[in-house]
Amino acid sequence: MVEVFAVASGKGGTGKTTSTVALGMALADRYDVTVVDADTGMANLLFHAGLSDAETTLHDVLADDAPVEAAAYDRFGLTVVPCGTSLDGFRDADPDRLRDVVATLAEDTDVILLDSPPALDSRTAVLPIVLADRIVVVLQPTIPAISDGLKVQEYATTYDTDVAGLLFNKVRESESIEQVSEKTERYFDGPTLAAVPESERAREARRAGRPLLAHAPECEAATAYRAAAESLTVRDGAAADAADRFQSAVIPESL
Amino acid sequence: MKLPRGRLDKSRVVTDPRDTLADVLDRELTGYAVFESQETLLLDGEGRGVITFTDGVPVLVYHTGTDRGGPPALADLAVPGPYHVSLYALDNADLESAHEAADLRVPPGMPAERLGGDPALADSTRRAAPDERLSAMGDGDAAAAEDGPAEQSAVEAFLDDAEKIEAIKDQARSEARERAQQWEF
């Protein structure tokens, strides 16, 4: 089985990478999970997973200089495929090879999480959403984050990618998140998976280069991420045709 | 809301209102900004949003299309960009009478938070705000106390506007369809 999720938000700063790694670690209790930094222009998964010294990254794979196995690292119970941060690496990378990367990884894992670029303004930014089976939309309870999240959803569903759910992040105590999430759900095709409180632990974890669930597994935010993962039912994809499915992922003919 | 015209300081198209708020704060501008979404389809007729500033810190928000002020006007303003933004500089004295309109006021950090989606910029704005602006809304942990319920009403007002949200979704869908061809997926 394999299901590919793009963890997406229209805007930066919503804590998307923290959320990708946390969801991945929580899902790893039940599944074999691979996390890929698909934000090839502004990579930061490597800093969250203690991989800032990684020699081979997705950039090398996308430049056809290394096989994907060489850029896959076992960390914190996950397979992590980090991306490099150099401009040269970005320039030499062919984003279209991401299809093959996902297809290759799909042969040998249950869940793939694509940490997606916080934008919809280029082919590269949107490709992870096209490749994914479903998206997890990371939102803050703010007007710009919600309206950008709506746009992400409409792009996804236009390209035949479903919505797995919403993850409210960096929620402050003063914010009446129940009302906001209930009203937000009216406009989205998926349920609220969890509301993750704004967390000093998450900031500490980022500074320490460790995932939140490794740094402070018992904190409130970590508990919320586990609840989110718990409410995600991973769908059985057909393993046999996985490679084919992602290599030929296109938007529906009906457009 | 009546404002003297002032001196035109800048007039440009921005994709993110955050940039304007950051620029105004940096330069400690006193005056006002007029935001006009380029996506006029989403706005009712002549809809423009006006934010006034004292020394770079937002004071009032008003929307000409909906005739609403304060936090709900921020929700009216929160439509997809790009925006055409004009900045006008004024003297403090010119803004005094306008700034008496308490119903148009917003907490200092709210525009950065709700329009710009940038909590860090909101924090910088609160730090730049005079004490009486913060204490007027409650003391203690200024960020939470000041921005809590009032800001939420802006988000909820936005979410209650089903028509506008459908318009945002429609626009995104047609954009996605157009770009699919352009990008040759």
CSV table of C-alpha atoms in Angstrom, one decimal:
chain,number,residue,atom,x,y,z
A,1,MET,CA,0.0,0.0,0.0
A,2,VAL,CA,1.0,3.6,-0.4
A,3,GLU,CA,-0.7,6.9,-0.1
A,4,VAL,CA,1.0,10.2,-0.9
A,5,PHE,CA,0.0,13.3,1.1
A,6,ALA,CA,1.1,16.8,0.2
A,7,VAL,CA,1.4,18.9,3.3
A,8,ALA,CA,0.5,22.3,2.0
A,9,SER,CA,-0.4,25.9,2.9
A,10,GLY,CA,-0.8,28.9,0.7
A,11,LYS,CA,1.4,31.0,2.8
A,12,GLY,CA,4.8,30.6,4.6
A,13,GLY,CA,5.2,30.7,8.3
A,14,THR,CA,2.4,28.3,9.2
A,15,GLY,CA,4.7,25.7,10.6
A,16,LYS,CA,4.3,23.4,7.6
A,17,THR,CA,7.7,21.6,8.0
A,18,THR,CA,7.3,21.2,11.7
A,19,SER,CA,3.8,19.7,11.0
A,20,THR,CA,5.1,17.4,8.2
A,21,VAL,CA,7.7,15.9,10.4
A,22,ALA,CA,5.4,15.6,13.4
A,23,LEU,CA,2.7,14.0,11.4
A,24,GLY,CA,5.2,11.6,9.9
A,25,MET,CA,6.6,10.6,13.3
A,26,ALA,CA,3.1,10.1,14.7
A,27,LEU,CA,2.0,8.0,11.7
A,28,ALA,CA,5.2,6.0,11.9
A,29,ASP,CA,3.7,4.2,14.9
A,30,ARG,CA,1.4,2.4,12.4
A,31,TYR,CA,3.0,2.8,9.1
A,32,ASP,CA,6.3,2.9,7.2
A,33,VAL,CA,6.6,6.6,6.6
A,34,THR,CA,8.8,8.6,4.1
A,35,VAL,CA,9.1,12.3,4.4
A,36,VAL,CA,10.3,14.3,1.3
A,37,ASP,CA,11.3,18.0,1.2
A,38,ALA,CA,9.5,19.0,-2.0
A,39,ASP,CA,10.1,22.7,-1.3
A,40,THR,CA,13.2,22.7,-3.5
A,41,GLY,CA,13.6,26.4,-3.6
A,42,MET,CA,13.4,27.0,0.2
A,43,ALA,CA,14.3,23.7,1.7
A,44,ASN,CA,14.3,23.5,5.5
A,45,LEU,CA,13.4,19.9,6.3
A,46,LEU,CA,17.0,19.1,6.8
A,47,PHE,CA,17.3,21.6,9.7
A,48,HIS,CA,14.3,20.0,11.4
A,49,ALA,CA,15.6,16.5,11.1
A,50,GLY,CA,19.2,17.0,12.1
A,51,LEU,CA,20.4,16.5,8.5
A,52,SER,CA,22.0,19.9,7.9
A,53,ASP,CA,25.3,18.1,7.0
A,54,ALA,CA,23.7,15.6,4.6
A,55,GLU,CA,26.0,15.1,1.7
A,56,THR,CA,23.5,13.9,-0.9
A,57,THR,CA,20.1,15.5,-1.1
A,58,LEU,CA,17.0,15.7,-3.3
A,59,HIS,CA,18.8,18.4,-5.3
A,60,ASP,CA,21.4,15.8,-6.4
A,61,VAL,CA,18.6,13.4,-7.3
A,62,LEU,CA,16.7,15.9,-9.3
A,63,ALA,CA,19.9,16.9,-11.1
A,64,ASP,CA,20.3,13.2,-12.0
A,65,ASP,CA,23.6,13.0,-10.1
A,66,ALA,CA,22.5,10.4,-7.5
A,67,PRO,CA,19.8,7.8,-7.1
A,68,VAL,CA,17.0,8.5,-4.6
A,69,GLU,CA,18.3,5.8,-2.2
A,70,ALA,CA,21.5,7.9,-1.7
A,71,ALA,CA,19.4,10.9,-0.5
A,72,ALA,CA,17.2,8.8,1.8
A,73,TYR,CA,18.2,8.9,5.5
A,74,ASP,CA,16.8,6.9,8.4
A,75,ARG,CA,16.0,9.4,11.2
A,76,PHE,CA,13.6,9.3,14.1
A,77,GLY,CA,11.8,6.2,12.8
A,78,LEU,CA,11.2,7.8,9.4
A,79,THR,CA,12.9,7.7,6.0
A,80,VAL,CA,13.8,11.4,5.4
A,81,VAL,CA,14.7,12.7,1.9
A,82,PRO,CA,16.0,16.2,2.6
A,83,CYS,CA,16.6,18.9,0.0
A,84,GLY,CA,19.7,21.1,-0.2
A,85,THR,CA,19.7,24.9,0.2
A,86,SER,CA,22.2,26.1,-2.3
A,87,LEU,CA,21.2,28.2,-5.3
A,88,ASP,CA,23.3,26.1,-7.6
A,89,GLY,CA,21.5,23.0,-6.4
A,90,PHE,CA,18.2,24.6,-7.1
A,91,ARG,CA,19.3,25.8,-10.5
A,92,ASP,CA,20.5,22.3,-11.6
A,93,ALA,CA,17.5,20.5,-10.3
A,94,ASP,CA,14.8,19.4,-12.8
A,95,PRO,CA,11.6,19.5,-10.8
A,96,ASP,CA,9.9,17.1,-13.2
A,97,ARG,CA,12.1,14.3,-11.9
A,98,LEU,CA,10.0,14.6,-8.6
A,99,ARG,CA,7.5,12.3,-10.4
A,100,ASP,CA,10.2,9.5,-10.6
A,101,VAL,CA,11.4,10.1,-7.1
A,102,VAL,CA,7.9,9.7,-5.7
A,103,ALA,CA,7.3,6.7,-7.9
A,104,THR,CA,10.5,5.0,-6.7
A,105,LEU,CA,9.9,5.7,-3.1
A,106,ALA,CA,6.3,4.5,-3.4
A,107,GLU,CA,7.5,1.0,-4.1
A,108,ASP,CA,8.8,0.6,-0.6
A,109,THR,CA,6.8,2.6,1.9
A,110,ASP,CA,3.2,3.0,3.2
A,111,VAL,CA,2.9,6.7,3.5
A,112,ILE,CA,4.8,9.5,1.7
A,113,LEU,CA,4.5,13.1,3.0
A,114,LEU,CA,5.6,15.8,0.7
A,115,ASP,CA,6.5,19.0,2.4
A,116,SER,CA,5.2,21.4,-0.3
A,117,PRO,CA,6.2,24.9,-1.2
A,118,PRO,CA,4.0,27.6,0.4
A,119,ALA,CA,3.0,29.0,-3.0
A,120,LEU,CA,0.9,28.4,-6.1
A,121,ASP,CA,2.7,30.6,-8.5
A,122,SER,CA,4.8,28.2,-10.4
A,123,ARG,CA,4.7,24.7,-11.9
A,124,THR,CA,7.3,23.6,-9.4
A,125,ALA,CA,5.3,24.9,-6.5
A,126,VAL,CA,2.1,23.1,-7.6
A,127,LEU,CA,3.7,19.8,-8.7
A,128,PRO,CA,3.6,18.1,-5.3
A,129,ILE,CA,-0.1,18.8,-5.0
A,130,VAL,CA,-0.7,17.2,-8.5
A,131,LEU,CA,1.3,14.2,-7.5
A,132,ALA,CA,-0.3,13.6,-4.2
A,133,ASP,CA,-3.4,11.5,-3.5
A,134,ARG,CA,-4.6,13.9,-0.9
A,135,ILE,CA,-3.5,17.1,0.8
A,136,VAL,CA,-3.3,18.1,4.4
A,137,VAL,CA,-3.9,21.9,4.6
A,138,VAL,CA,-1.9,23.6,7.4
A,139,LEU,CA,-3.7,26.8,8.5
A,140,GLN,CA,-3.4,29.4,11.2
A,141,PRO,CA,-6.7,30.9,12.4
A,142,THR,CA,-6.1,34.1,10.4
A,143,ILE,CA,-7.8,35.5,7.4
A,144,PRO,CA,-4.8,35.3,5.0
A,145,ALA,CA,-3.9,31.8,6.0
A,146,ILE,CA,-7.5,30.6,5.6
A,147,SER,CA,-8.0,32.3,2.3
A,148,ASP,CA,-4.7,31.0,1.0
A,149,GLY,CA,-5.6,27.5,2.3
A,150,LEU,CA,-8.9,27.7,0.3
A,151,LYS,CA,-6.9,28.5,-2.8
A,152,VAL,CA,-4.7,25.5,-2.2
A,153,GLN,CA,-7.7,23.3,-1.8
A,154,GLU,CA,-9.3,24.5,-5.1
A,155,TYR,CA,-6.1,23.9,-7.0
A,156,ALA,CA,-5.8,20.4,-5.5
A,157,THR,CA,-9.4,19.4,-6.3
A,158,THR,CA,-9.2,20.9,-9.8
A,159,TYR,CA,-6.2,18.6,-10.3
A,160,ASP,CA,-8.1,15.6,-8.9
A,161,THR,CA,-6.3,15.5,-5.5
A,162,ASP,CA,-8.5,15.1,-2.5
A,163,VAL,CA,-8.5,16.8,0.9
A,164,ALA,CA,-7.5,14.7,3.8
A,165,GLY,CA,-8.1,17.4,6.4
A,166,LEU,CA,-7.1,20.7,8.0
A,167,LEU,CA,-4.5,21.2,10.6
A,168,PHE,CA,-4.8,24.4,12.6
A,169,ASN,CA,-1.3,25.4,13.8
A,170,LYS,CA,0.2,28.0,16.2
A,171,VAL,CA,-3.2,28.5,17.8
A,172,ARG,CA,-3.2,30.9,20.7
A,173,GLU,CA,-5.2,30.4,23.8
A,174,SER,CA,-7.1,33.6,23.3
A,175,GLU,CA,-8.4,32.4,19.9
A,176,SER,CA,-11.8,30.7,20.0
A,177,ILE,CA,-10.6,27.9,17.8
A,178,GLU,CA,-13.7,25.7,18.1
A,179,GLN,CA,-15.9,28.4,16.4
A,180,VAL,CA,-13.3,29.2,13.8
A,181,SER,CA,-12.6,25.6,12.9
A,182,GLU,CA,-16.3,24.8,12.7
A,183,LYS,CA,-16.9,27.7,10.4
A,184,THR,CA,-13.8,27.0,8.4
A,185,GLU,CA,-14.9,23.4,7.8
A,186,ARG,CA,-18.0,24.6,6.0
A,187,TYR,CA,-15.8,25.6,3.1
A,188,PHE,CA,-13.3,22.7,3.0
A,189,ASP,CA,-13.7,19.2,1.8
A,190,GLY,CA,-12.0,17.6,4.8
A,191,PRO,CA,-12.4,17.7,8.6
A,192,THR,CA,-10.2,19.5,11.1
A,193,LEU,CA,-7.6,16.9,12.1
A,194,ALA,CA,-6.3,18.9,15.1
A,195,ALA,CA,-5.7,22.3,16.5
A,196,VAL,CA,-2.0,22.6,17.5
A,197,PRO,CA,-1.3,25.2,20.1
A,198,GLU,CA,1.5,27.8,19.6
A,199,SER,CA,4.4,26.2,21.4
A,200,GLU,CA,7.7,27.3,22.9
A,201,ARG,CA,8.7,23.6,22.7
A,202,ALA,CA,8.3,23.7,18.9
A,203,ARG,CA,10.6,26.8,18.7
A,204,GLU,CA,13.2,25.1,20.9
A,205,ALA,CA,13.0,21.9,18.8
A,206,ARG,CA,13.6,23.9,15.6
A,207,ARG,CA,16.6,25.6,17.2
A,208,ALA,CA,18.0,22.3,18.3
A,209,GLY,CA,17.5,20.7,14.9
A,210,ARG,CA,15.3,18.0,16.3
A,211,PRO,CA,11.7,17.1,15.5
A,212,LEU,CA,9.1,18.3,18.0
A,213,LEU,CA,8.0,14.7,18.8
A,214,ALA,CA,11.6,13.8,19.7
A,215,HIS,CA,12.3,16.9,21.6
A,216,ALA,CA,9.2,17.2,23.7
A,217,PRO,CA,7.0,14.2,23.0
A,218,GLU,CA,4.7,14.8,25.9
A,219,CYS,CA,4.0,18.5,25.2
A,220,GLU,CA,0.6,19.7,24.3
A,221,ALA,CA,1.5,20.4,20.6
A,222,ALA,CA,3.0,16.9,20.2
A,223,THR,CA,-0.1,15.4,21.7
A,224,ALA,CA,-2.2,17.3,19.2
A,225,TYR,CA,-0.1,16.1,16.3
A,226,ARG,CA,-0.6,12.5,17.5
A,227,ALA,CA,-4.3,13.1,17.6
A,228,ALA,CA,-4.2,14.4,14.0
A,229,ALA,CA,-2.3,11.4,12.8
A,230,GLU,CA,-4.8,9.1,14.7
A,231,SER,CA,-7.7,10.6,12.8
A,232,LEU,CA,-6.0,10.1,9.4
A,233,THR,CA,-7.0,6.9,7.8
A,234,VAL,CA,-4.4,6.0,5.2
A,235,ARG,CA,-6.1,4.6,2.2
A,236,ASP,CA,-4.9,1.4,0.5
A,237,GLY,CA,-3.3,2.3,-2.8
A,238,ALA,CA,-2.5,-0.5,-5.2
A,239,ALA,CA,1.2,-1.1,-4.7
A,240,ALA,CA,1.7,-2.8,-8.0
A,241,ASP,CA,0.9,0.2,-10.1
A,242,ALA,CA,2.3,2.8,-7.7
A,243,ALA,CA,5.2,3.6,-9.9
A,244,ASP,CA,3.1,4.0,-13.0
A,245,ARG,CA,0.5,6.0,-11.1
A,246,PHE,CA,3.0,8.8,-10.1
A,247,GLN,CA,5.0,8.8,-13.3
A,248,SER,CA,1.9,9.4,-15.3
A,249,ALA,CA,0.1,11.7,-12.7
A,250,VAL,CA,-1.7,14.3,-14.8
A,251,ILE,CA,-4.6,16.5,-14.3
A,252,PRO,CA,-7.9,15.2,-15.5
A,253,GLU,CA,-8.7,15.3,-19.2
A,254,SER,CA,-12.0,17.0,-18.4
A,255,LEU,CA,-10.2,20.3,-18.0
B,1,MET,CA,-14.3,58.6,7.6
B,2,LYS,CA,-13.0,61.9,6.4
B,3,LEU,CA,-9.3,62.4,5.8
B,4,PRO,CA,-7.4,65.3,4.3
B,5,ARG,CA,-5.8,64.2,1.0
B,6,GLY,CA,-2.2,64.5,2.2
B,7,ARG,CA,1.0,64.2,0.2
B,8,LEU,CA,1.2,61.1,-2.0
B,9,ASP,CA,4.2,59.2,-0.7
B,10,LYS,CA,4.0,56.0,-2.8
B,11,SER,CA,1.7,54.4,-5.3
B,12,ARG,CA,2.3,50.8,-6.4
B,13,VAL,CA,1.0,47.3,-6.9
B,14,VAL,CA,1.8,44.8,-4.2
B,15,THR,CA,1.0,41.1,-4.1
B,16,ASP,CA,1.1,41.0,-0.3
B,17,PRO,CA,-0.3,43.7,2.0
B,18,ARG,CA,2.3,42.6,4.5
B,19,ASP,CA,5.0,44.4,2.5
B,20,THR,CA,3.1,47.7,2.8
B,21,LEU,CA,2.6,47.3,6.5
B,22,ALA,CA,6.3,46.4,7.1
B,23,ASP,CA,7.4,49.4,4.9
B,24,VAL,CA,5.1,51.8,6.8
B,25,LEU,CA,6.3,50.5,10.1
B,26,ASP,CA,10.0,50.8,9.1
B,27,ARG,CA,9.6,54.4,7.9
B,28,GLU,CA,7.3,55.3,10.9
B,29,LEU,CA,4.9,56.9,8.4
B,30,THR,CA,2.1,59.0,9.7
B,31,GLY,CA,-0.8,59.1,7.3
B,32,TYR,CA,-2.9,56.5,5.6
B,33,ALA,CA,-2.9,53.7,3.0
B,34,VAL,CA,-5.6,53.0,0.4
B,35,PHE,CA,-5.8,49.4,-0.7
B,36,GLU,CA,-7.6,48.5,-3.8
B,37,SER,CA,-7.8,44.9,-4.9
B,38,GLN,CA,-7.0,44.3,-8.5
B,39,GLU,CA,-9.6,41.5,-8.4
B,40,THR,CA,-12.5,43.9,-8.6
B,41,LEU,CA,-14.9,41.0,-9.2
B,42,LEU,CA,-14.6,40.1,-5.6
B,43,LEU,CA,-15.4,43.6,-4.3
B,44,ASP,CA,-18.7,45.4,-4.2
B,45,GLY,CA,-18.4,48.3,-6.6
B,46,GLU,CA,-16.0,50.9,-5.3
B,47,GLY,CA,-14.6,48.8,-2.5
B,48,ARG,CA,-11.4,50.2,-1.1
B,49,GLY,CA,-9.8,49.7,2.3
B,50,VAL,CA,-8.2,52.5,4.2
B,51,ILE,CA,-5.8,52.1,7.1
B,52,THR,CA,-4.5,55.1,9.0
B,53,PHE,CA,-1.1,55.1,10.8
B,54,THR,CA,0.6,57.1,13.5
B,55,ASP,CA,4.4,56.7,13.4
B,56,GLY,CA,4.0,53.5,11.4
B,57,VAL,CA,1.4,51.9,13.8
B,58,PRO,CA,-2.1,51.2,12.4
B,59,VAL,CA,-4.9,53.1,14.2
B,60,LEU,CA,-8.1,52.9,12.1
B,61,VAL,CA,-9.5,50.6,9.4
B,62,TYR,CA,-12.4,51.5,7.2
B,63,HIS,CA,-13.8,49.9,4.1
B,64,THR,CA,-15.6,52.1,1.6
B,65,GLY,CA,-17.5,49.2,-0.2
B,66,THR,CA,-19.1,47.8,2.9
B,67,ASP,CA,-19.1,51.0,5.0
B,68,ARG,CA,-17.7,48.9,7.9
B,69,GLY,CA,-14.9,49.9,10.3
B,70,GLY,CA,-12.6,48.3,12.7
B,71,PRO,CA,-12.0,44.5,12.7
B,72,PRO,CA,-14.8,43.7,10.3
B,73,ALA,CA,-13.3,46.1,7.7
B,74,LEU,CA,-10.1,44.1,7.9
B,75,ALA,CA,-12.1,41.0,6.9
B,76,ASP,CA,-13.6,43.0,4.0
B,77,LEU,CA,-10.2,43.9,2.9
B,78,ALA,CA,-8.9,40.4,3.0
B,79,VAL,CA,-9.4,39.4,-0.6
B,80,PRO,CA,-6.8,37.9,-2.9
B,81,GLY,CA,-4.2,40.3,-4.2
B,82,PRO,CA,-2.5,41.9,-5.9
B,83,TYR,CA,-3.6,45.2,-4.5
B,84,HIS,CA,-3.0,48.7,-5.8
B,85,VAL,CA,-1.7,50.6,-2.7
B,86,SER,CA,-1.4,54.4,-2.4
B,87,LEU,CA,0.3,55.8,0.7
B,88,TYR,CA,-0.3,59.4,1.8
B,89,ALA,CA,1.6,61.2,4.4
B,90,LEU,CA,-0.1,63.6,6.9
B,91,ASP,CA,0.8,65.5,10.0
B,92,ASN,CA,-0.4,64.2,13.3
B,93,ALA,CA,-2.7,67.1,13.7
B,94,ASP,CA,-4.5,66.3,10.5
B,95,LEU,CA,-5.4,62.9,11.8
B,96,GLU,CA,-6.6,63.9,15.3
B,97,SER,CA,-10.2,64.4,14.6
B,98,ALA,CA,-10.5,61.2,12.4
B,99,HIS,CA,-8.7,59.2,15.1
B,100,GLU,CA,-11.5,60.1,17.6
B,101,ALA,CA,-13.7,57.5,15.8
B,102,ALA,CA,-13.4,54.7,18.4
B,103,ASP,CA,-15.6,52.3,16.4
B,104,LEU,CA,-13.1,52.3,13.5
B,105,ARG,CA,-10.1,51.5,15.7
B,106,VAL,CA,-8.2,48.2,15.6
B,107,PRO,CA,-5.5,46.9,18.0
B,108,PRO,CA,-2.1,47.9,16.7
B,109,GLY,CA,-1.0,44.4,15.7
B,110,MET,CA,-4.2,43.3,14.1
B,111,PRO,CA,-3.6,44.4,10.5
B,112,ALA,CA,-0.2,42.6,10.4
B,113,GLU,CA,-1.7,39.5,11.9
B,114,ARG,CA,-4.9,39.4,10.0
B,115,LEU,CA,-4.1,41.0,6.7
B,116,GLY,CA,-0.5,40.3,6.5
B,117,GLY,CA,-0.6,36.9,8.2
B,118,ASP,CA,2.7,37.7,9.9
B,119,PRO,CA,2.7,37.3,13.7
B,120,ALA,CA,6.4,38.5,13.9
B,121,LEU,CA,5.5,41.7,12.2
B,122,ALA,CA,2.5,42.1,14.5
B,123,ASP,CA,4.8,41.7,17.5
B,124,SER,CA,7.2,44.4,16.1
B,125,THR,CA,4.2,46.7,15.5
B,126,ARG,CA,3.0,46.2,19.1
B,127,ARG,CA,6.5,47.0,20.4
B,128,ALA,CA,6.4,50.2,18.4
B,129,ALA,CA,2.9,51.2,19.6
B,130,PRO,CA,2.7,53.7,22.5
B,131,ASP,CA,1.7,52.2,25.8
B,132,GLU,CA,-1.7,53.8,25.9
B,133,ARG,CA,-2.7,52.0,22.7
B,134,LEU,CA,-1.8,48.6,24.3
B,135,SER,CA,-3.2,49.4,27.8
B,136,ALA,CA,-6.4,50.7,26.3
B,137,MET,CA,-7.3,47.1,25.4
B,138,GLY,CA,-6.1,45.5,28.6
B,139,ASP,CA,-2.7,44.9,30.2
B,140,GLY,CA,-0.6,42.0,31.1
B,141,ASP,CA,0.5,39.8,28.2
B,142,ALA,CA,-0.3,42.4,25.7
B,143,ALA,CA,-0.3,40.2,22.6
B,144,ALA,CA,-2.9,37.8,23.8
B,145,ALA,CA,-5.0,40.2,25.8
B,146,GLU,CA,-5.0,42.9,23.2
B,147,ASP,CA,-5.6,40.8,20.1
B,148,GLY,CA,-7.7,37.9,21.4
B,149,PRO,CA,-11.5,38.3,21.0
B,150,ALA,CA,-11.4,41.4,18.8
B,151,GLU,CA,-9.2,39.7,16.2
B,152,GLN,CA,-11.2,36.6,16.3
B,153,SER,CA,-14.3,38.6,15.3
B,154,ALA,CA,-12.4,39.6,12.2
B,155,VAL,CA,-11.8,36.0,11.2
B,156,GLU,CA,-15.3,35.0,12.1
B,157,ALA,CA,-16.7,37.9,10.1
B,158,PHE,CA,-14.7,36.7,7.2
B,159,LEU,CA,-15.9,33.2,7.6
B,160,ASP,CA,-19.5,34.4,7.8
B,161,ASP,CA,-19.3,35.9,4.3
B,162,ALA,CA,-20.1,32.8,2.3
B,163,GLU,CA,-20.5,34.8,-0.9
B,164,LYS,CA,-17.0,36.2,-0.7
B,165,ILE,CA,-15.5,32.8,0.1
B,166,GLU,CA,-17.3,31.2,-2.8
B,167,ALA,CA,-15.8,34.0,-5.0
B,168,ILE,CA,-12.3,33.3,-3.7
B,169,LYS,CA,-12.8,29.6,-4.5
B,170,ASP,CA,-14.3,30.2,-7.9
B,171,GLN,CA,-11.4,32.4,-8.8
B,172,ALA,CA,-8.8,29.9,-7.6
B,173,ARG,CA,-10.5,27.1,-9.7
B,174,SER,CA,-10.5,29.1,-12.9
B,175,GLU,CA,-6.9,30.1,-12.2
B,176,ALA,CA,-6.0,26.5,-11.6
B,177,ARG,CA,-7.6,25.4,-14.9
B,178,GLU,CA,-5.9,28.2,-16.9
B,179,ARG,CA,-2.5,27.4,-15.4
B,180,ALA,CA,-2.8,23.7,-16.0
B,181,GLN,CA,-2.6,24.3,-19.7
B,182,GLN,CA,0.1,26.9,-19.4
B,183,TRP,CA,2.2,24.6,-17.2
B,184,GLU,CA,1.5,21.6,-19.4
B,185,PHE,CA,0.9,19.1,-16.6
